[in-house]
XYZ file of N, CA, C and O in Angstrom:
600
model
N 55.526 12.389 1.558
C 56.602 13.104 0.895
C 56.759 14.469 1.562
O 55.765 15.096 1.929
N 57.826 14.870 1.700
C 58.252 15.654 2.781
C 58.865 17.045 2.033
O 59.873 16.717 1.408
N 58.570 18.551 1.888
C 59.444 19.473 0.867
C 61.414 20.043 1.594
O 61.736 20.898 2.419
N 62.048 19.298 0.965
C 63.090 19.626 1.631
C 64.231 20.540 0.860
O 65.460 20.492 0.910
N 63.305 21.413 0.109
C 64.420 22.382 -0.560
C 63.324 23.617 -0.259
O 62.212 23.373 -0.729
N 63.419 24.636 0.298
C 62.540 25.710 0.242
C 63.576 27.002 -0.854
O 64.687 27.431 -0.544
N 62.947 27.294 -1.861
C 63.843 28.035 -2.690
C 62.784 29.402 -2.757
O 61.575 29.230 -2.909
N 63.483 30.993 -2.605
C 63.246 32.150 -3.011
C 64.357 32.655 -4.142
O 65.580 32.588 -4.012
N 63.718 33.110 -5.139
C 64.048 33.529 -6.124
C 63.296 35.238 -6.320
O 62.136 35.635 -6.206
N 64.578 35.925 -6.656
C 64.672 37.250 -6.549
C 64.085 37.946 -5.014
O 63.284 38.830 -4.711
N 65.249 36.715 -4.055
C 64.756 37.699 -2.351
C 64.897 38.623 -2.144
O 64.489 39.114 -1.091
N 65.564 39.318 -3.081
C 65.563 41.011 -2.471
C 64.003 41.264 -2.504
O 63.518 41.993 -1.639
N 63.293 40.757 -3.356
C 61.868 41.854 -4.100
C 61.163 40.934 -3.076
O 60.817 41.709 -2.184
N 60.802 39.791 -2.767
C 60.341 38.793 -2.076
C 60.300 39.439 -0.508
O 59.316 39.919 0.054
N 61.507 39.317 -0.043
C 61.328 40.032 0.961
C 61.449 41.587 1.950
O 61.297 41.851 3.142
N 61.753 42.267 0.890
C 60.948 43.916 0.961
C 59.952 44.208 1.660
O 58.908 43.569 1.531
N 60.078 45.318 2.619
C 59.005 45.529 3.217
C 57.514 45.919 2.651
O 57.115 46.801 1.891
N 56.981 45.030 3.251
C 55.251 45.373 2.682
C 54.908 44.585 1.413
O 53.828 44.908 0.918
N 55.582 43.631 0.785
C 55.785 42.583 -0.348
C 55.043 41.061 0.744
O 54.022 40.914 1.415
N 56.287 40.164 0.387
C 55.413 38.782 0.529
C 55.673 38.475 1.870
O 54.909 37.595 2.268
N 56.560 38.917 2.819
C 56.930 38.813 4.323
C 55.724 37.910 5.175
O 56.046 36.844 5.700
N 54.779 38.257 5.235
C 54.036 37.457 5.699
C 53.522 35.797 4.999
O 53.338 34.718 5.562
N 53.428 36.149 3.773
C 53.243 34.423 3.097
C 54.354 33.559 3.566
O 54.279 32.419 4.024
N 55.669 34.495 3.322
C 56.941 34.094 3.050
C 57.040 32.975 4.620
O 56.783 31.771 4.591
N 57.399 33.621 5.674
C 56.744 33.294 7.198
C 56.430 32.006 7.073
O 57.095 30.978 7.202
N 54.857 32.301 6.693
C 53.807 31.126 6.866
C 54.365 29.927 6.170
O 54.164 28.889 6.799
N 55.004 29.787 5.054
C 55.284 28.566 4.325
C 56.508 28.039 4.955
O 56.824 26.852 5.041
N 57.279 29.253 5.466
C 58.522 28.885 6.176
C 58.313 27.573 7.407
O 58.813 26.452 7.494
N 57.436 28.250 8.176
C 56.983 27.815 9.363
C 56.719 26.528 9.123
O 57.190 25.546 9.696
N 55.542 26.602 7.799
C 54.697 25.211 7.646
C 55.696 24.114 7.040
O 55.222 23.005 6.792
N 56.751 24.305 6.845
C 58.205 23.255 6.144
C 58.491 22.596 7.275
O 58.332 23.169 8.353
N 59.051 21.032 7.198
C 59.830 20.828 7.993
C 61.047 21.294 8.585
O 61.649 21.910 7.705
N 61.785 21.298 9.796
C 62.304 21.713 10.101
C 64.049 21.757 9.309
O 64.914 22.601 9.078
N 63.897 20.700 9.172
C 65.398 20.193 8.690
C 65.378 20.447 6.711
O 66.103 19.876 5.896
N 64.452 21.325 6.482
C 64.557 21.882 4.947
C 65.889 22.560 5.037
O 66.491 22.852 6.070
N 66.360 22.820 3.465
C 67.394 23.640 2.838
C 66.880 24.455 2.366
O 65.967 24.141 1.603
N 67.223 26.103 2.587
C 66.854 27.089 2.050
C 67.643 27.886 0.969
O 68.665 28.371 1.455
N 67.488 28.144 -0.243
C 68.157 28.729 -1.228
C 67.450 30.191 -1.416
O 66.271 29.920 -1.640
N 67.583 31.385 -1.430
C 68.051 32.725 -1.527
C 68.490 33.595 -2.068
O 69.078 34.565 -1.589
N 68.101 33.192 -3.863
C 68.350 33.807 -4.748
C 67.979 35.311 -5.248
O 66.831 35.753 -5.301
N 69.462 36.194 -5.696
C 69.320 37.563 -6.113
C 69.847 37.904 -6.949
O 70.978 37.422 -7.007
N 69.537 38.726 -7.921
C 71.131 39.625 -8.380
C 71.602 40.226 -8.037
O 72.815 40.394 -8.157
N 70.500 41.104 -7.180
C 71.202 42.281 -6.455
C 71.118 41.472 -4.374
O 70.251 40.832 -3.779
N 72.094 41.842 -4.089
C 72.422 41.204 -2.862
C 72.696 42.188 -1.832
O 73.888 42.170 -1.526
N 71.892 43.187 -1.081
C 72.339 44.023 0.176
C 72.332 43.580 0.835
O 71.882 42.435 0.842
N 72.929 44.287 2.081
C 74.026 43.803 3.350
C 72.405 43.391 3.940
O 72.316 42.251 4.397
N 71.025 44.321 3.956
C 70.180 44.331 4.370
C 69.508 42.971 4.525
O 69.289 42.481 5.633
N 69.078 42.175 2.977
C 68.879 40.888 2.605
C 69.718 40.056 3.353
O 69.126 39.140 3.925
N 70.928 40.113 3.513
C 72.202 39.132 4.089
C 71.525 38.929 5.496
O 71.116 37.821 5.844
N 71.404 40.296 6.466
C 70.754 40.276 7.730
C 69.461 39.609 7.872
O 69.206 38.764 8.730
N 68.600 40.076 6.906
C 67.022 39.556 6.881
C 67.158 38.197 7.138
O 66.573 37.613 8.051
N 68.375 37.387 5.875
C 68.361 36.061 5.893
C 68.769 35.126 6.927
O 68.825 33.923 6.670
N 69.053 35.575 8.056
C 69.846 35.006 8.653
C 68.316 34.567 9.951
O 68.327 33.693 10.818
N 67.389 35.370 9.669
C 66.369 35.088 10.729
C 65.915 33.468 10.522
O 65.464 32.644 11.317
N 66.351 33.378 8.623
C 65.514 31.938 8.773
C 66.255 30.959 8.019
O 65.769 30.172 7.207
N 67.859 31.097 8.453
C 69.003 29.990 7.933
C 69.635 29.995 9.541
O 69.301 30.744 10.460
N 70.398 29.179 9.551
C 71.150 28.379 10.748
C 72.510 28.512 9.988
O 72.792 27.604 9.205
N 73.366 29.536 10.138
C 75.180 28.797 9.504
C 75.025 29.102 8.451
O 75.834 28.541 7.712
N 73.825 30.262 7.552
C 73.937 30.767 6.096
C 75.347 30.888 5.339
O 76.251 31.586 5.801
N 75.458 30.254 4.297
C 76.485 30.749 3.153
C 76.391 31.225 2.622
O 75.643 30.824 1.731
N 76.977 32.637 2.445
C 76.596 33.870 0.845
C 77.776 33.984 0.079
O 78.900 34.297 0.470
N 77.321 33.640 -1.274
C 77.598 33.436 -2.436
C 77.529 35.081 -3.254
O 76.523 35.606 -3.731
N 78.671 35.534 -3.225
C 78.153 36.700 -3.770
C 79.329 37.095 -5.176
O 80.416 36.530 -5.297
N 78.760 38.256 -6.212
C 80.159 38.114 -7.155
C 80.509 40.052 -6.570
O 79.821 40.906 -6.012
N 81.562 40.010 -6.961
C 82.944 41.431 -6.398
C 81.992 42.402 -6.450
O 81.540 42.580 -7.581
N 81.582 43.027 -5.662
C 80.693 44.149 -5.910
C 81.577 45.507 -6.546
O 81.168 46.653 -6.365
N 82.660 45.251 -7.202
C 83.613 46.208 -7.809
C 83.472 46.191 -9.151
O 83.540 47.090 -9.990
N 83.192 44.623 -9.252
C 83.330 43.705 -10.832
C 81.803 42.694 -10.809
O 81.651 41.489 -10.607
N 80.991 43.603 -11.059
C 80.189 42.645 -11.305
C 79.965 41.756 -12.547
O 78.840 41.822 -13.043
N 80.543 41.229 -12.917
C 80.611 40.469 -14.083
C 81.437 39.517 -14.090
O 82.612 39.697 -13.768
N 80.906 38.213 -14.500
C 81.946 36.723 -14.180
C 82.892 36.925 -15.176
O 82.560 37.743 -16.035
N 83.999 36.393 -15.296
C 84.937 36.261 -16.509
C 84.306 35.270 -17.495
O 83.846 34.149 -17.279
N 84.411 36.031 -18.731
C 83.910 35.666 -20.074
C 82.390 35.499 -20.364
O 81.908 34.721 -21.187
N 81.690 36.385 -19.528
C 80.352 36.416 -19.525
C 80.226 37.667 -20.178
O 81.314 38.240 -20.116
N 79.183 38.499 -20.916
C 78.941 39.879 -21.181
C 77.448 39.996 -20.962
O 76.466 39.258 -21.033
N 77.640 40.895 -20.749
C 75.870 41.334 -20.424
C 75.417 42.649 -21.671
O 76.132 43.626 -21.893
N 74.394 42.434 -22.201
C 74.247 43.681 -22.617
C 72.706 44.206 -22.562
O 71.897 43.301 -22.765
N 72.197 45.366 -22.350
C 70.696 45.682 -22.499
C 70.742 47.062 -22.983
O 71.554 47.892 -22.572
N 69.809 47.292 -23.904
C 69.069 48.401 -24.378
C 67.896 48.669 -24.221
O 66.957 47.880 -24.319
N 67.844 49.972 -23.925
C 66.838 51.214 -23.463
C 65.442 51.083 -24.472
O 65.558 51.600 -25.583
N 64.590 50.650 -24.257
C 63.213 50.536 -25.164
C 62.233 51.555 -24.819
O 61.693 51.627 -23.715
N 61.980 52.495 -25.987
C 60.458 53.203 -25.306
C 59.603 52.711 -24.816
O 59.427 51.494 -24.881
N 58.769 53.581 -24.138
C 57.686 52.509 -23.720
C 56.575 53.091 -24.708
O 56.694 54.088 -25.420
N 55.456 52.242 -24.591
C 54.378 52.286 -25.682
C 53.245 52.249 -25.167
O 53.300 51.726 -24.054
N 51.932 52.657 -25.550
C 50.689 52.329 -24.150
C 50.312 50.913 -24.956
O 49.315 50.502 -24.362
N 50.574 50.145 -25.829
C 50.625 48.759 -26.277
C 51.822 48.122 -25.962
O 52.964 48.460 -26.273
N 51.433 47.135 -25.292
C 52.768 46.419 -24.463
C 53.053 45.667 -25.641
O 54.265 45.506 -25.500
N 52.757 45.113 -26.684
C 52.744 44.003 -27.717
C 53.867 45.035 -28.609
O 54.592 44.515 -29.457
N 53.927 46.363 -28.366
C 54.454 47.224 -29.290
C 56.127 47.070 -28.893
O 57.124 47.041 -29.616
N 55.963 46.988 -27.454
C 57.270 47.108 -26.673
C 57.615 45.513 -26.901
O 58.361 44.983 -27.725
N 57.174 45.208 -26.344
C 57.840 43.463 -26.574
C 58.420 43.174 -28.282
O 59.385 42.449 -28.520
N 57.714 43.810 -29.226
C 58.223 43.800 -30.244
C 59.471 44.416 -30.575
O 60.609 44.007 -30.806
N 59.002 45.331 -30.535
C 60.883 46.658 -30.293
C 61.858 45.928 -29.717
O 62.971 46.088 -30.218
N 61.744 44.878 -28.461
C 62.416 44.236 -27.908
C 63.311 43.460 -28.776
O 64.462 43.521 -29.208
N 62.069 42.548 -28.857
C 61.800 41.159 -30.143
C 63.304 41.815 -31.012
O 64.449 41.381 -30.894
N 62.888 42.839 -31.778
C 63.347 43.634 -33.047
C 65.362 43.636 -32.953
O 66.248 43.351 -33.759
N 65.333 44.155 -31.416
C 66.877 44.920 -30.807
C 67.517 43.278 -30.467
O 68.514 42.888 -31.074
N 67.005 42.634 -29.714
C 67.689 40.979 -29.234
C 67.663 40.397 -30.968
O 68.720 39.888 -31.341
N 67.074 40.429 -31.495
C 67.701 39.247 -32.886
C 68.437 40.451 -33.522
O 68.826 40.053 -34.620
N 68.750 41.540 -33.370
C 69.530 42.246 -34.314
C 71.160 42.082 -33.374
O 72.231 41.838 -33.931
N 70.998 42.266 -32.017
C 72.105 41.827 -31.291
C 72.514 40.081 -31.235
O 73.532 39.822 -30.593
N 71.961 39.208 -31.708
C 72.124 38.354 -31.835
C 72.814 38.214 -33.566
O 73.798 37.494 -33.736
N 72.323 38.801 -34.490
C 72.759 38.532 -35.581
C 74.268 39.388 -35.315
O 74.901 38.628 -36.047
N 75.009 40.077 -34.982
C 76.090 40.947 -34.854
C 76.640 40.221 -33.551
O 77.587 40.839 -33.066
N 76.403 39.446 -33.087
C 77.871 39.521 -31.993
C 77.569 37.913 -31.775
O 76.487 37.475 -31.384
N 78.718 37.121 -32.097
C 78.965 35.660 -31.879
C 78.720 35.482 -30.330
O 79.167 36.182 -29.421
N 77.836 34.286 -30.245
C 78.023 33.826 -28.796
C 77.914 31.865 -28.863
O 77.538 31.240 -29.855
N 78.204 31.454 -27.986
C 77.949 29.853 -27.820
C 76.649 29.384 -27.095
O 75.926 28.446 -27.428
N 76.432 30.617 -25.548
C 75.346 30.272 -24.955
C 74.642 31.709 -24.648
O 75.444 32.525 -24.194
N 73.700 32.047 -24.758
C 73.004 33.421 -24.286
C 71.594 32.517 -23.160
O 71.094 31.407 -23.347
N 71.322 33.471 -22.107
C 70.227 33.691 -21.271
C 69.824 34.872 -21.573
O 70.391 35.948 -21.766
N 68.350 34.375 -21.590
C 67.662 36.029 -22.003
C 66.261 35.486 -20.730
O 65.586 34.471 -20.562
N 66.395 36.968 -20.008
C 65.356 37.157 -18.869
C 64.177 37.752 -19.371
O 64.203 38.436 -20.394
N 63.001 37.512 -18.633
C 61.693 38.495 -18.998
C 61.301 38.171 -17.647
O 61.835 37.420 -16.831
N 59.615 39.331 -17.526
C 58.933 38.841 -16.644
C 58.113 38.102 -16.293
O 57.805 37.689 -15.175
N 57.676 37.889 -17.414
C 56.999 36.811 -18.121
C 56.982 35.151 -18.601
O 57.792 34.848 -19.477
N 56.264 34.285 -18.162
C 56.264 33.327 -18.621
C 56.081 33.034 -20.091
O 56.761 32.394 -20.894
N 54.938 33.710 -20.191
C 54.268 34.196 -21.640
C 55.178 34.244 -22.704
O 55.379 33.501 -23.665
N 55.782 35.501 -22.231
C 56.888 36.385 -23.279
C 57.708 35.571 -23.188
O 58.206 35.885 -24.269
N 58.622 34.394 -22.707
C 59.529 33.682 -22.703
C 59.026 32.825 -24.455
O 59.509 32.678 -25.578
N 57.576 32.409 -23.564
C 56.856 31.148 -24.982
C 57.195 31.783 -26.048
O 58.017 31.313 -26.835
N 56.471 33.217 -26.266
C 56.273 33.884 -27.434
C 57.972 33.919 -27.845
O 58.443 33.162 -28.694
N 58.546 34.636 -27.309
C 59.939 34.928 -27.576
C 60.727 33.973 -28.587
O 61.097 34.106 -29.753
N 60.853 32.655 -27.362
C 61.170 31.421 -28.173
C 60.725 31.110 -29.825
O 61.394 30.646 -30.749
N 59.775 31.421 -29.785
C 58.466 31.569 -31.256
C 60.099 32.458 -31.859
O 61.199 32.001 -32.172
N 59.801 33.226 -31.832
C 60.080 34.472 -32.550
C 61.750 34.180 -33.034
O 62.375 34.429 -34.065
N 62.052 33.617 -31.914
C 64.008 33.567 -32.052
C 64.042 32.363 -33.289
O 64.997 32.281 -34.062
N 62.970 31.536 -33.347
C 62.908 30.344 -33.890
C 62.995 30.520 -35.328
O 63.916 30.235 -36.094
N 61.371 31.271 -35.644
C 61.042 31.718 -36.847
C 62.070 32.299 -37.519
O 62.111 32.254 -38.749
N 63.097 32.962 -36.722
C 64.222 34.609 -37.612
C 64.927 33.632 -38.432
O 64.984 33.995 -39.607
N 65.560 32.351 -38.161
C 66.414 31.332 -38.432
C 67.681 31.619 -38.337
O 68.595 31.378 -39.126
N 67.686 32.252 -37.128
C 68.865 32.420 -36.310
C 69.873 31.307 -35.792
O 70.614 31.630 -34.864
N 69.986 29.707 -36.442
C 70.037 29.001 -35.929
C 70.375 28.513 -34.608
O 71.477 27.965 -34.618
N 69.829 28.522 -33.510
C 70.134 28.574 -32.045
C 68.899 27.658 -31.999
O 67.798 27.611 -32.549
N 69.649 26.892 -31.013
C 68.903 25.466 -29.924
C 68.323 26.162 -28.815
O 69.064 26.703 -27.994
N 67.184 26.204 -28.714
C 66.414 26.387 -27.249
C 66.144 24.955 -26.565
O 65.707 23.845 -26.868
N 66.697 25.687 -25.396
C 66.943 24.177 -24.587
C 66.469 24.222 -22.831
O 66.714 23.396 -21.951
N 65.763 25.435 -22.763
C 65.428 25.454 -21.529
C 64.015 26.693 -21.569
O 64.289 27.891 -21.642
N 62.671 26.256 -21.516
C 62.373 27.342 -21.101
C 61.688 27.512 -19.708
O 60.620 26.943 -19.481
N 62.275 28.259 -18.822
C 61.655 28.653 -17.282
C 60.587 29.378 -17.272
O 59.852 29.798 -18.166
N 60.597 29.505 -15.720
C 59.829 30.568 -15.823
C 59.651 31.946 -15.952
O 58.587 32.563 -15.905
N 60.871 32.414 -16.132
C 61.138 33.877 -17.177
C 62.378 33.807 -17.540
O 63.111 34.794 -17.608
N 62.815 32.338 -17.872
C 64.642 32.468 -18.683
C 64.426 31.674 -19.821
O 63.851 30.599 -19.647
N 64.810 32.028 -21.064
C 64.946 31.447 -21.468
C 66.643 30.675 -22.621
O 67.129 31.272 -23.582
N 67.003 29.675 -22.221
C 68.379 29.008 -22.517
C 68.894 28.879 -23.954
O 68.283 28.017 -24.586
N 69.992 29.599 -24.731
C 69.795 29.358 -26.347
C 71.185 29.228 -26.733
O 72.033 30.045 -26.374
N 71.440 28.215 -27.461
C 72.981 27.728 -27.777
C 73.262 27.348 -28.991
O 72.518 26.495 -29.476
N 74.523 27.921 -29.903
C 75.022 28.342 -31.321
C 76.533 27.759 -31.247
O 77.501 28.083 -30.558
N 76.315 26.650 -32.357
C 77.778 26.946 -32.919
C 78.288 27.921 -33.414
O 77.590 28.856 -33.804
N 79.683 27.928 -33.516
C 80.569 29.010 -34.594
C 80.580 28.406 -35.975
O 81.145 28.989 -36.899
């Protein structure tokens, strides 16, 4: 069995100088030749675009309006959390601000990011328990997928 999708997720941070550049390389190398490479960011510099091109053939970039960053009928929203020298304190505050923005503003599908695998599990817990009624239907490895009727 042969790996024929090589995927980076968040390449800006991935490949930054003095980060994973060298692993990155080595696994490259060790792929067959005829793999597909995917190159995932949110944030997308001209810099990354150049980097990428050392190890795609005929790269396609996919990028959204750097004027308008925001798809039509998508909203984004985030709030500012203190920080705490108990991280359990902050994740809570979090916890606290996402189900209070969830109870106030109708949606059909929300993605909610962390850095965490962990905090995704726990999270899920938490969105569950409020009886917020929302379907969790995906959890990654720091996304997690949640969908509401009207």
């Amino acid at each position: 069995m042969f790996v024929r999708l090589f995927v980076l997720d968040e390449a800006d941070k991935l490949l930054e100088e003095g980060s994973f550049q060298e692993q990155i390389n080595w696994i490259f190398s060790s792929l067959p030749v005829n793999k597909q490479m995917l190159a995932l960011s949110a944030t997308y510099p001209e810099s990354l675009a150049q980097h990428l091109t050392r190890y795609m053939n005929e790269p396609t970039f996919v990028r959204l309006n750097p004027s308008d960053m925001g798809l039509k009928g998508l909203k984004q929203y985030y709030k500012l959390v203190q920080s705490h020298p108990l991280p359990h304190k902050v994740f809570e505050e979090k916890v606290q601000h996402l189900l209070e923005l969830f109870s106030k503003i109708p949606f059909n599908q929300a993605l909610v990011f962390s850095n965490m695998h962990t905090r995704v599990c726990l999270l899920s817990g938490c969105i569950f328990w409020s009886h917020h009624h929302v379907a969790i239907s995906g959890i990654g490895q720091a996304l997690l997928t949640l969908s509401r009727g009207h």
